[in-house]
mmCIF file of C-alpha atoms in Angstrom:
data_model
loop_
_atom_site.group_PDB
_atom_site.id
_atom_site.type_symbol
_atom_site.label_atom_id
_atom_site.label_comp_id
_atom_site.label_asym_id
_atom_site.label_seq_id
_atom_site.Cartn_x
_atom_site.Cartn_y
_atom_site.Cartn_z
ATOM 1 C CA UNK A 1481 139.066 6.370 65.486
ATOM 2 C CA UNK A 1482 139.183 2.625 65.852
ATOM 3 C CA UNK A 1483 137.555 1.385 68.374
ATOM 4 C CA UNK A 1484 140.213 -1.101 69.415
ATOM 5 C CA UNK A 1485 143.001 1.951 69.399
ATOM 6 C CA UNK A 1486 144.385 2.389 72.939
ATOM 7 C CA UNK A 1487 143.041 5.818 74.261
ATOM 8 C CA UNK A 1488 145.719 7.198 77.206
ATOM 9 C CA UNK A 1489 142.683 7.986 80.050
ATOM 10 C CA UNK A 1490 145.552 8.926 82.685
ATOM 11 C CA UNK A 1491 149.460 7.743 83.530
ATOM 12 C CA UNK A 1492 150.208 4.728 83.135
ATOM 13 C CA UNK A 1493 146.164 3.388 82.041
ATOM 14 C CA UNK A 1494 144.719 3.154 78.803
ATOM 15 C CA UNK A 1495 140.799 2.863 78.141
ATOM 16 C CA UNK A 1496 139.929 0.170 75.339
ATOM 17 C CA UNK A 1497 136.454 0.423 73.372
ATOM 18 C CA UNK A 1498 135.941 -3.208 73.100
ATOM 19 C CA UNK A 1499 132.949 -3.386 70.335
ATOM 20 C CA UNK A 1500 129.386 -4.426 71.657
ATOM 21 C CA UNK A 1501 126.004 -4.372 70.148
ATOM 22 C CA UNK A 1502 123.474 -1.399 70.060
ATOM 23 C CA UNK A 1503 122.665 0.615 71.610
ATOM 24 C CA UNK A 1504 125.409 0.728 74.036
ATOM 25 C CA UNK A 1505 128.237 -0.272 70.580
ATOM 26 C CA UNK A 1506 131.206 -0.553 72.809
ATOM 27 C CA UNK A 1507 132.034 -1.403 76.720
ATOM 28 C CA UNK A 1508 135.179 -0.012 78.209
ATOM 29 C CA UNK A 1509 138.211 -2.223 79.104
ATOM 30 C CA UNK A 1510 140.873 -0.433 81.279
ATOM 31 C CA UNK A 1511 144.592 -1.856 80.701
ATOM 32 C CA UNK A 1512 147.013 -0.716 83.228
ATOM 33 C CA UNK A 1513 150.434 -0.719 82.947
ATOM 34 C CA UNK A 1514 152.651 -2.693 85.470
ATOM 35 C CA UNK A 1515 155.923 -1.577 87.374
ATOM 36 C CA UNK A 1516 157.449 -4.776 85.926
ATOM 37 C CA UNK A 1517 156.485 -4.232 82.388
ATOM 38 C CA UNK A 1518 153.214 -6.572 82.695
ATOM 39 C CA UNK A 1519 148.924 -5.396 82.396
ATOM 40 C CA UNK A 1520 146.944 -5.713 84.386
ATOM 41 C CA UNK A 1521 143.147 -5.860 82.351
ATOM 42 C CA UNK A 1522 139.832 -4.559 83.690
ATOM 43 C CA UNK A 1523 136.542 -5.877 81.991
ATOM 44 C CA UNK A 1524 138.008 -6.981 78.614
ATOM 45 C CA UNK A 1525 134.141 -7.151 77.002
ATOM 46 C CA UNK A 1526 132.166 -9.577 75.402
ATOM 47 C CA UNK A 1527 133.506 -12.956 73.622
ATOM 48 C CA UNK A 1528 133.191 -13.181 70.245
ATOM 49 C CA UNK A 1529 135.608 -13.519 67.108
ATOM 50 C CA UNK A 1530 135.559 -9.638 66.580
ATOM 51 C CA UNK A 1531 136.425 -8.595 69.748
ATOM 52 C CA UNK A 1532 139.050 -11.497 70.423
ATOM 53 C CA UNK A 1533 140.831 -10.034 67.295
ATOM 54 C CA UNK A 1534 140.534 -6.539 68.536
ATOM 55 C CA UNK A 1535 142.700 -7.798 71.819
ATOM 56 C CA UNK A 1536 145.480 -8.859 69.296
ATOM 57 C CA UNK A 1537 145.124 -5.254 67.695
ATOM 58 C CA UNK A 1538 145.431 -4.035 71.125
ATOM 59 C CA UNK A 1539 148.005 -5.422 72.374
ATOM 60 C CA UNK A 1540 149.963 -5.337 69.193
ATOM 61 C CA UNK A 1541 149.533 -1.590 69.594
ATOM 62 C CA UNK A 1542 150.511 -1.049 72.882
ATOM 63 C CA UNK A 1543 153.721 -3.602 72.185
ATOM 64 C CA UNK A 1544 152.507 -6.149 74.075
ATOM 65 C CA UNK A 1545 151.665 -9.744 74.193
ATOM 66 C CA UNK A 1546 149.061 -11.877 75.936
ATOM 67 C CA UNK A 1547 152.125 -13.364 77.908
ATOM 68 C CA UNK A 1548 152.389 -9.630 79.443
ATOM 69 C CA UNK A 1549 148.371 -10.009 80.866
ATOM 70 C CA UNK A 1550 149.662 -10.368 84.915
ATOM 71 C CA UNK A 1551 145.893 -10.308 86.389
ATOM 72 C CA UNK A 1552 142.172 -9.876 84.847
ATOM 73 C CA UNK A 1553 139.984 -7.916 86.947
ATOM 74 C CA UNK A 1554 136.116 -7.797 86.845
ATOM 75 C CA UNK A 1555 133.458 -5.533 87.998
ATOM 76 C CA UNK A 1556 130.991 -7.423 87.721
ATOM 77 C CA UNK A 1557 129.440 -10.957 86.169
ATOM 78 C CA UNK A 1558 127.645 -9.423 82.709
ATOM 79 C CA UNK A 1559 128.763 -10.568 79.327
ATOM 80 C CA UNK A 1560 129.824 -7.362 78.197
ATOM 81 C CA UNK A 1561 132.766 -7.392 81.102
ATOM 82 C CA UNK A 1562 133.208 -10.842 82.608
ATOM 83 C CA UNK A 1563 133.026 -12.668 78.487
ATOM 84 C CA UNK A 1564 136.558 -12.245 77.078
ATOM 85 C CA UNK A 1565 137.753 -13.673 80.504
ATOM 86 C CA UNK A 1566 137.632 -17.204 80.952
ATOM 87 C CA UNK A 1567 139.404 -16.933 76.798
ATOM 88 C CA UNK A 1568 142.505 -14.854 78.576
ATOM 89 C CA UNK A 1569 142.947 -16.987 80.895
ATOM 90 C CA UNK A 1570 143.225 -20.184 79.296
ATOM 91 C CA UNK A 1571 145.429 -18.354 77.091
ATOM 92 C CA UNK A 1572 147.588 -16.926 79.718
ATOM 93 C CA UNK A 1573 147.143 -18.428 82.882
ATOM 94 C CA UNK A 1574 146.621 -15.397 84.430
ATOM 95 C CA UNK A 1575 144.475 -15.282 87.451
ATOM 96 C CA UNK A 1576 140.645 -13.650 87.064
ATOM 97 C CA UNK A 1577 139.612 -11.617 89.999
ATOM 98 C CA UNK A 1578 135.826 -11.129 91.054
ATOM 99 C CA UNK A 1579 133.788 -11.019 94.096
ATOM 100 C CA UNK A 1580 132.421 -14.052 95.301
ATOM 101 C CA UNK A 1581 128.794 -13.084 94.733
ATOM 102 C CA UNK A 1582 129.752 -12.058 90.999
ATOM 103 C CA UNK A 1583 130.743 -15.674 90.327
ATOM 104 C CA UNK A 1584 127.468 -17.001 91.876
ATOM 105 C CA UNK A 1585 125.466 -14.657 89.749
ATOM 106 C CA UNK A 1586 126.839 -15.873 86.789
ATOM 107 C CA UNK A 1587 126.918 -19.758 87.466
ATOM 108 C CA UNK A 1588 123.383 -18.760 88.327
ATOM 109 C CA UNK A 1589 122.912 -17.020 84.725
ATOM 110 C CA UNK A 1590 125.165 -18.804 82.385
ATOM 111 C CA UNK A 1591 126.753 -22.301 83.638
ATOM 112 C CA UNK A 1592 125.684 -24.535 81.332
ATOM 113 C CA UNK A 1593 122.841 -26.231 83.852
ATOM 114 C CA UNK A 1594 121.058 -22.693 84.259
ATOM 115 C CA UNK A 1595 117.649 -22.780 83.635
ATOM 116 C CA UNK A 1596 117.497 -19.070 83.269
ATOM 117 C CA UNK A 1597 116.355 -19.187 79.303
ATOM 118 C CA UNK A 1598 113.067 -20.784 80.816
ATOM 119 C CA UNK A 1599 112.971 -19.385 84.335
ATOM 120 C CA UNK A 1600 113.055 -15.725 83.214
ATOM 121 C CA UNK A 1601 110.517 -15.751 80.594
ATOM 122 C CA UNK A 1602 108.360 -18.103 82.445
ATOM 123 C CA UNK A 1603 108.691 -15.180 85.382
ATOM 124 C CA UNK A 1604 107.692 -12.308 83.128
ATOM 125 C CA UNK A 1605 105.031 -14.405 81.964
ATOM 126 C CA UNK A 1606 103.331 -14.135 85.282
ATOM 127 C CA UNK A 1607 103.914 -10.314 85.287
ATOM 128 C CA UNK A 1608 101.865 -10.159 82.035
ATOM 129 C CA UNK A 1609 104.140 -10.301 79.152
ATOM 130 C CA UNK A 1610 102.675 -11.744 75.813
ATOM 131 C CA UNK A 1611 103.652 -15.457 75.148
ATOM 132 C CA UNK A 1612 105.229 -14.509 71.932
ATOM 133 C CA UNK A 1613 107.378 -12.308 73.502
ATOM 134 C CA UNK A 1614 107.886 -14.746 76.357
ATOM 135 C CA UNK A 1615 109.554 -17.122 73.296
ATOM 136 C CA UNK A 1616 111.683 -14.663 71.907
ATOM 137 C CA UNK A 1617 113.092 -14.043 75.412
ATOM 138 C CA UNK A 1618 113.767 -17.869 75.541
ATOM 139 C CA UNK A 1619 115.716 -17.737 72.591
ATOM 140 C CA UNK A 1620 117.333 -14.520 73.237
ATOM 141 C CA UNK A 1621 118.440 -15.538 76.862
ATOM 142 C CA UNK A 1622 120.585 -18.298 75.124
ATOM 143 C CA UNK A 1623 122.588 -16.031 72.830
ATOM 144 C CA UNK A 1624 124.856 -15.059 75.569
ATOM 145 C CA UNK A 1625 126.427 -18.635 76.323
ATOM 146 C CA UNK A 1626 128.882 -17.795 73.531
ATOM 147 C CA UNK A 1627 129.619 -14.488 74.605
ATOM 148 C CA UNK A 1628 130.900 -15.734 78.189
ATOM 149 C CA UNK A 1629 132.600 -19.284 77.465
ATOM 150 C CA UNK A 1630 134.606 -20.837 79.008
ATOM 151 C CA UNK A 1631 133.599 -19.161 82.223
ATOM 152 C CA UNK A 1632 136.594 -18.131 84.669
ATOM 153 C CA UNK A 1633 138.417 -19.886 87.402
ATOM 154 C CA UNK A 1634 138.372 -16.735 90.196
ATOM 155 C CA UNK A 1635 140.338 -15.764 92.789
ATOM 156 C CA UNK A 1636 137.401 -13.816 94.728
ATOM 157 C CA UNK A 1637 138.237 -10.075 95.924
ATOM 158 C CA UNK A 1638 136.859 -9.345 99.270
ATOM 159 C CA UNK A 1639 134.983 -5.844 100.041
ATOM 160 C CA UNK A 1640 137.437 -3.163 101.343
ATOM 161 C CA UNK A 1641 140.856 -5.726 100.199
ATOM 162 C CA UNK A 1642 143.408 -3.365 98.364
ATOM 163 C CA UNK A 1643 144.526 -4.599 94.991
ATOM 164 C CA UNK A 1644 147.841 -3.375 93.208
ATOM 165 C CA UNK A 1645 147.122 -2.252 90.049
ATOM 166 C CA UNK A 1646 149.037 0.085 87.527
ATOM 167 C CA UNK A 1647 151.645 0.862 90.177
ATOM 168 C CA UNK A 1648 148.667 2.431 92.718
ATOM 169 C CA UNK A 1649 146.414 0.488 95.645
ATOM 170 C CA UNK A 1650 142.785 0.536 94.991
ATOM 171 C CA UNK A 1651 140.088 -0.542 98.032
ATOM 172 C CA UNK A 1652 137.120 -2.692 96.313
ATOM 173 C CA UNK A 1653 134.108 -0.749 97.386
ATOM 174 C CA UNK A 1654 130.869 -3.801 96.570
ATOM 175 C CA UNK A 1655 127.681 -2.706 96.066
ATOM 176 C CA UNK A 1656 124.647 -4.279 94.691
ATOM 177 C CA UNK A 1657 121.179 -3.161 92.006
ATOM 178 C CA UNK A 1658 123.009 -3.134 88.986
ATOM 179 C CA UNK A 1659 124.549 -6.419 89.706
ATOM 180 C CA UNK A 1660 125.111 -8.341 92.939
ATOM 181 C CA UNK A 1661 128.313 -8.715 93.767
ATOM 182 C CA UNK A 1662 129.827 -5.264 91.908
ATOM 183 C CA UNK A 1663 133.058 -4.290 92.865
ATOM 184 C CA UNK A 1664 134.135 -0.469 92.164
ATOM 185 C CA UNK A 1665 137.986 0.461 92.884
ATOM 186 C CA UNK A 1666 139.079 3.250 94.355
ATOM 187 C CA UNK A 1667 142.467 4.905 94.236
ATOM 188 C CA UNK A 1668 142.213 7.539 97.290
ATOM 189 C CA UNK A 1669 146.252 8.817 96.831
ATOM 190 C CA UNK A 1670 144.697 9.642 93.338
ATOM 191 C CA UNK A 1671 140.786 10.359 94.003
ATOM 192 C CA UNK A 1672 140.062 8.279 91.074
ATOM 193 C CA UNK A 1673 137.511 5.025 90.895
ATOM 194 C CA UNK A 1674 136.930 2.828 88.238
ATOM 195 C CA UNK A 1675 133.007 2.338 88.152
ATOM 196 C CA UNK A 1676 132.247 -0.103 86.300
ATOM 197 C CA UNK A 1677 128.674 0.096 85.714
ATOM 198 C CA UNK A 1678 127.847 1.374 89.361
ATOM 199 C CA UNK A 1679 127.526 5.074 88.190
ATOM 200 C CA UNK A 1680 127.619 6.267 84.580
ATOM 201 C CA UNK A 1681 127.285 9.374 83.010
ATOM 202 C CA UNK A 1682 124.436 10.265 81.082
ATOM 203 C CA UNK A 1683 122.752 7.439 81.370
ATOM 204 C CA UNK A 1684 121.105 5.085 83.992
ATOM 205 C CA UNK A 1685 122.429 1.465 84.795
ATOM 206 C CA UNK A 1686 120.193 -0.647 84.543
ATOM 207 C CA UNK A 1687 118.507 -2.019 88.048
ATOM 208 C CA UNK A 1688 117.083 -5.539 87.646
ATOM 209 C CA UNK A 1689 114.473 -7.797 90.112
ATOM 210 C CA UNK A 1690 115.540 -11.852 88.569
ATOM 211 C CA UNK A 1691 114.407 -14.645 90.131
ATOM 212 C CA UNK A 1692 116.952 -16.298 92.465
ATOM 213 C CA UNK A 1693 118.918 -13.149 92.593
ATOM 214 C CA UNK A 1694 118.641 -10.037 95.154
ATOM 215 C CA UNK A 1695 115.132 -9.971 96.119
ATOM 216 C CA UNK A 1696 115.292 -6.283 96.692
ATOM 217 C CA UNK A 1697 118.131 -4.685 93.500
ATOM 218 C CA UNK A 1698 116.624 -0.702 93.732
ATOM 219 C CA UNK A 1699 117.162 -0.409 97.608
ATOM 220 C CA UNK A 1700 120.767 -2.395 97.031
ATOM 221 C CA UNK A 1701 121.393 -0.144 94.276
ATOM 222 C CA UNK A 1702 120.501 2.831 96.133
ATOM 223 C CA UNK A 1703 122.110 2.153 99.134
ATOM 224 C CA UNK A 1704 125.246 1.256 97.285
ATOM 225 C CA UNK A 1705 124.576 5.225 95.663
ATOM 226 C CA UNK A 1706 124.607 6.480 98.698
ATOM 227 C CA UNK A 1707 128.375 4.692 99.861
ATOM 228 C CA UNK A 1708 129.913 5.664 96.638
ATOM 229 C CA UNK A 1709 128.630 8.979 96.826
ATOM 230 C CA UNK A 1710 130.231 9.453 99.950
ATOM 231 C CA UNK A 1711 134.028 9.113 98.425
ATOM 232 C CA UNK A 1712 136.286 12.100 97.260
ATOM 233 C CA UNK A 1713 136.491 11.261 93.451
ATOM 234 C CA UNK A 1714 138.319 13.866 90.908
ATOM 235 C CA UNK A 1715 137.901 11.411 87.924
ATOM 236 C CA UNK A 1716 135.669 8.392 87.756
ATOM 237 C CA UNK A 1717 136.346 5.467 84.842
ATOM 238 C CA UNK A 1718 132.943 4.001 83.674
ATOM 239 C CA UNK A 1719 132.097 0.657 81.866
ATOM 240 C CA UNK A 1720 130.322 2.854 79.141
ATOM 241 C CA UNK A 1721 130.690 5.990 77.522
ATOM 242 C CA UNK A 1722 133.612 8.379 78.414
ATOM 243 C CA UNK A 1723 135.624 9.091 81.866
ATOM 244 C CA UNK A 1724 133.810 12.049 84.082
ATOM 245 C CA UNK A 1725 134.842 14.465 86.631
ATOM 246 C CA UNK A 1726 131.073 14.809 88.243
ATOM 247 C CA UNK A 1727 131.150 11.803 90.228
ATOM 248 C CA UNK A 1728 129.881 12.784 93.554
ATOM 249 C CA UNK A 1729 127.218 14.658 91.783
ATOM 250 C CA UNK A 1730 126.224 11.738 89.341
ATOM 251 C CA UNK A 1731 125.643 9.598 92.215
ATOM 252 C CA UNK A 1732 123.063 13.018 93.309
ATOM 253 C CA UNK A 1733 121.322 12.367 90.055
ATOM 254 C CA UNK A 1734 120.908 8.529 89.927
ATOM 255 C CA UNK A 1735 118.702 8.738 93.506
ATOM 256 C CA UNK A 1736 116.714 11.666 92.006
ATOM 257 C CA UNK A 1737 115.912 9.640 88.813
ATOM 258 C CA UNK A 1738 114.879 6.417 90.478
ATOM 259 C CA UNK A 1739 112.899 8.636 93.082
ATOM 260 C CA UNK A 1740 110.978 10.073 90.113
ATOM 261 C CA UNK A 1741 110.564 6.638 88.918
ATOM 262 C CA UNK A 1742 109.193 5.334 92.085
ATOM 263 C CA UNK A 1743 106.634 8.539 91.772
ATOM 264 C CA UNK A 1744 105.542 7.972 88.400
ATOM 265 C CA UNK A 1745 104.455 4.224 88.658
ATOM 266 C CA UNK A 1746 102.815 5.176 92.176
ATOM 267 C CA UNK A 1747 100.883 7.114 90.168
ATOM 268 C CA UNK A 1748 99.768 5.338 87.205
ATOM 269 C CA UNK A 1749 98.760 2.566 90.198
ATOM 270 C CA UNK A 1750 96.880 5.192 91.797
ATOM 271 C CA UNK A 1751 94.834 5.787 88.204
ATOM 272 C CA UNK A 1752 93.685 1.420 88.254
ATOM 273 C CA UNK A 1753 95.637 -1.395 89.067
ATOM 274 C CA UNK A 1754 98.357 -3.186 86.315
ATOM 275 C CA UNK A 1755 100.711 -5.894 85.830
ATOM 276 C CA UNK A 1756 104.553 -5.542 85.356
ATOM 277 C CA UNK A 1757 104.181 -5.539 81.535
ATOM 278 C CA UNK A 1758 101.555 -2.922 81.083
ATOM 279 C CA UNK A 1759 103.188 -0.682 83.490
ATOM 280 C CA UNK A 1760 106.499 -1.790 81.409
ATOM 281 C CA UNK A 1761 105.153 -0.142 78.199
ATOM 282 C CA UNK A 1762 104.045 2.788 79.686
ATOM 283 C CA UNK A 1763 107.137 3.782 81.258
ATOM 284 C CA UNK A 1764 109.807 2.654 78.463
ATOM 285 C CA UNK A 1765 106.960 2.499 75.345
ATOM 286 C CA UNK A 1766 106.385 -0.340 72.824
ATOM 287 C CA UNK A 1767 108.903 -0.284 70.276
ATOM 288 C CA UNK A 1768 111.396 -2.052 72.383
ATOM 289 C CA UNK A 1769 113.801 -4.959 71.040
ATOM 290 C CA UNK A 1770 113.726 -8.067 72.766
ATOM 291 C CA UNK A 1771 116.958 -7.429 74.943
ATOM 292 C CA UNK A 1772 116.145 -3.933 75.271
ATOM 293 C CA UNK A 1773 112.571 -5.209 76.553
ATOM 294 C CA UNK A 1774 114.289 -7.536 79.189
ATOM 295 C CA UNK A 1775 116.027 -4.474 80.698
ATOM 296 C CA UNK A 1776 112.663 -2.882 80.775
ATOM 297 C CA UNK A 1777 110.340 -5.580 82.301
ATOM 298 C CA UNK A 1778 113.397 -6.400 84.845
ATOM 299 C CA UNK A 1779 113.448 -2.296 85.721
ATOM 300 C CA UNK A 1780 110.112 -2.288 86.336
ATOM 301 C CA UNK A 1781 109.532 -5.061 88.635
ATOM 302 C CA UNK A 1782 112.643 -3.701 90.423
ATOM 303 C CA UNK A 1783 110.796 -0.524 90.858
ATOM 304 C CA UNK A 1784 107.282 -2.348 91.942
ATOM 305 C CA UNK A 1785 109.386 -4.202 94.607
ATOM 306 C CA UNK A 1786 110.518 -0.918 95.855
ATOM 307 C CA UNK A 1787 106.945 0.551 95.989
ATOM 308 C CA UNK A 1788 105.477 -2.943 98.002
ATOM 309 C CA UNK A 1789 108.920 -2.302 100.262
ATOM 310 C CA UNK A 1790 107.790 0.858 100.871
ATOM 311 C CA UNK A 1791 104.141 -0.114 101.840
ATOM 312 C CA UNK A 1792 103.307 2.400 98.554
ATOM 313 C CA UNK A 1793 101.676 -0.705 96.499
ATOM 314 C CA UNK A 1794 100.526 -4.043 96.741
ATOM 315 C CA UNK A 1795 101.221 -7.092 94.487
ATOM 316 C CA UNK A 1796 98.144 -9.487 94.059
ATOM 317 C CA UNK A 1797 97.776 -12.704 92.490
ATOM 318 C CA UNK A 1798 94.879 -13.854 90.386
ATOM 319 C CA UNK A 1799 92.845 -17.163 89.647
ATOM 320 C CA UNK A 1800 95.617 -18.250 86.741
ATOM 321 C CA UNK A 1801 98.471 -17.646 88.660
ATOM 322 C CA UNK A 1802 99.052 -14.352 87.081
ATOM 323 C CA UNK A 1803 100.354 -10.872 88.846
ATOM 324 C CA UNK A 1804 99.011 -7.842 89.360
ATOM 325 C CA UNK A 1805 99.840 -4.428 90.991
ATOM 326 C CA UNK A 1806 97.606 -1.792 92.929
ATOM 327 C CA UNK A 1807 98.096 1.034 95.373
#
């Protein structure tokens, strides 16, 4: 199957496997069709010549133009949704919708004054990363500039608004820990949600601590678990792999694994003291590439947050300026 061919998910909505990189390889873009013969898209994926040619393939496909693109909606700020959209919407003039807080977090992460290809490394330097990985962070932080320009003008969606979309009213549900600022929708005529990266199947979203973001991602992230848990879903539309019926139950399984988490690094601090890095290779192991590693080191000092939240551990700081971690 190509991974730009238009895959009917339910009436009137196609899912779209817009190409990313490993290990993930694609994101999924939702197109729903409008009662006047217009789209509406969800997430269209990451910028780059590939996947701006698989939107032509698309729409081509589905016998459509860009012309025919009525609204983009986002989830969330990350490259692999918000990228494609600023590109639509100089090409369309369509409006881009996003919560407020999704915008900030990504003029905070990619406008072209962010100092987040030095602040992050510098920061993970302190938790006890290597310098030479602290470099290839630097350069790897500025790979993604491409992937998201030009960034979007917005018009913001508010928690709880309603949104037409594909001929049925969805409620934004925002929750935080995977990114500030995430907006689910929910269709309850329907009992169906489109996720985004809030709950997946079969695997975890990833739950980052950044500096000058949310101080505290794992209890936002859980707490946001716990409101989406709490809706009547029959079939839930994820950012990555495939639409799920388990919702409810997925949302069960995320608190258990993060609980575990918690648990585990508890008790490796129980055994001696560590930084974020050390404990970072013994949970996720040394083999890591460098984006793969920035998930990793930003999980763990989510988790350590948690556990000095809690009152479980205490962070320490030593003569150089450098972190540690001890029960």
């Amino acid at each position: 199957m190509k991974r730009t061919e238009e895959i009917p998910v339910t009436e009137g909505m196609y899912r779209v496997k817009v190409t990313m990189s490993f290990p993930l390889r694609w994101v999924n873009s939702y197109v729903l069709s409008e009662p006047d013969g217009g789209i509406t898209i969800v997430d269209p994926g990451p910028r780059n010549p590939g996947t701006e040619q698989e939107w032509y393939d698309t729409l081509e496909g589905l016998g459509l133009t860009f012309g025919d693109i009525r609204q983009i909606v986002l989830t969330h700020h990350h490259p692999d949704h918000l990228g494609l959209s600023g590109w639509m919407q100089q090409m369309t003039g369509a409006p881009v919708r996003m919560s407020t807080r999704s915008r900030q977090e990504a003029d905070v992460m990619w406008r072209p004054q962010s100092s987040m290809s030095t602040t992050l490394p510098d920061y993970f330097g302190r938790h006890g990363m290597p310098e030479d990985m602290t470099g290839q962070m630097h350069e790897h932080m500025k790979t993604f500039i491409s992937q998201i320009t030009p960034l979007p003008g917005i018009t913001p969606i508010e928690d709880g608004e309603w949104l037409d979309m594909g001929g049925k009213q969805w409620v934004a549900v925002e929750t935080g820990g995977h990114a500030p600022g995430h907006i689910s929708f929910y269709a309850p005529e329907f009992l169906e949600i489109l996720c985004g990266d809030a709950v997946l199947p079969q695997i975890s979203p990833n739950i980052s601590l950044q500096p000058g973001s949310d101080p505290q991602p794992l209890q936002s992230y859980m707490e946001g678990l716990h409101r989406l848990g709490g809706l009547h879903v029959k079939q839930a539309y994820p950012g990555h792999r495939n639409p799920f019926s388990t919702f409810t139950e997925r949302t069960v399984q995320l608190l258990a694994h993060h609980e575990e988490r918690l648990q585990k690094m508890t008790e490796q601090l129980r055994e001696h003291p560590a930084n974020a890095y050390d404990l970072c290779v013994h949970m996720f192991g040394n083999r890591l590439g460098t984006h793969q590693l920035r998930f990793a080191m930003s999980e763990t000092l989510a988790h350590l947050q948690e556990l000095i939240r809690r009152e479980v551990a205490k962070q320490e700081q030593q003569p150089d300026g450098t972190f540690y971690f001890q029960i």
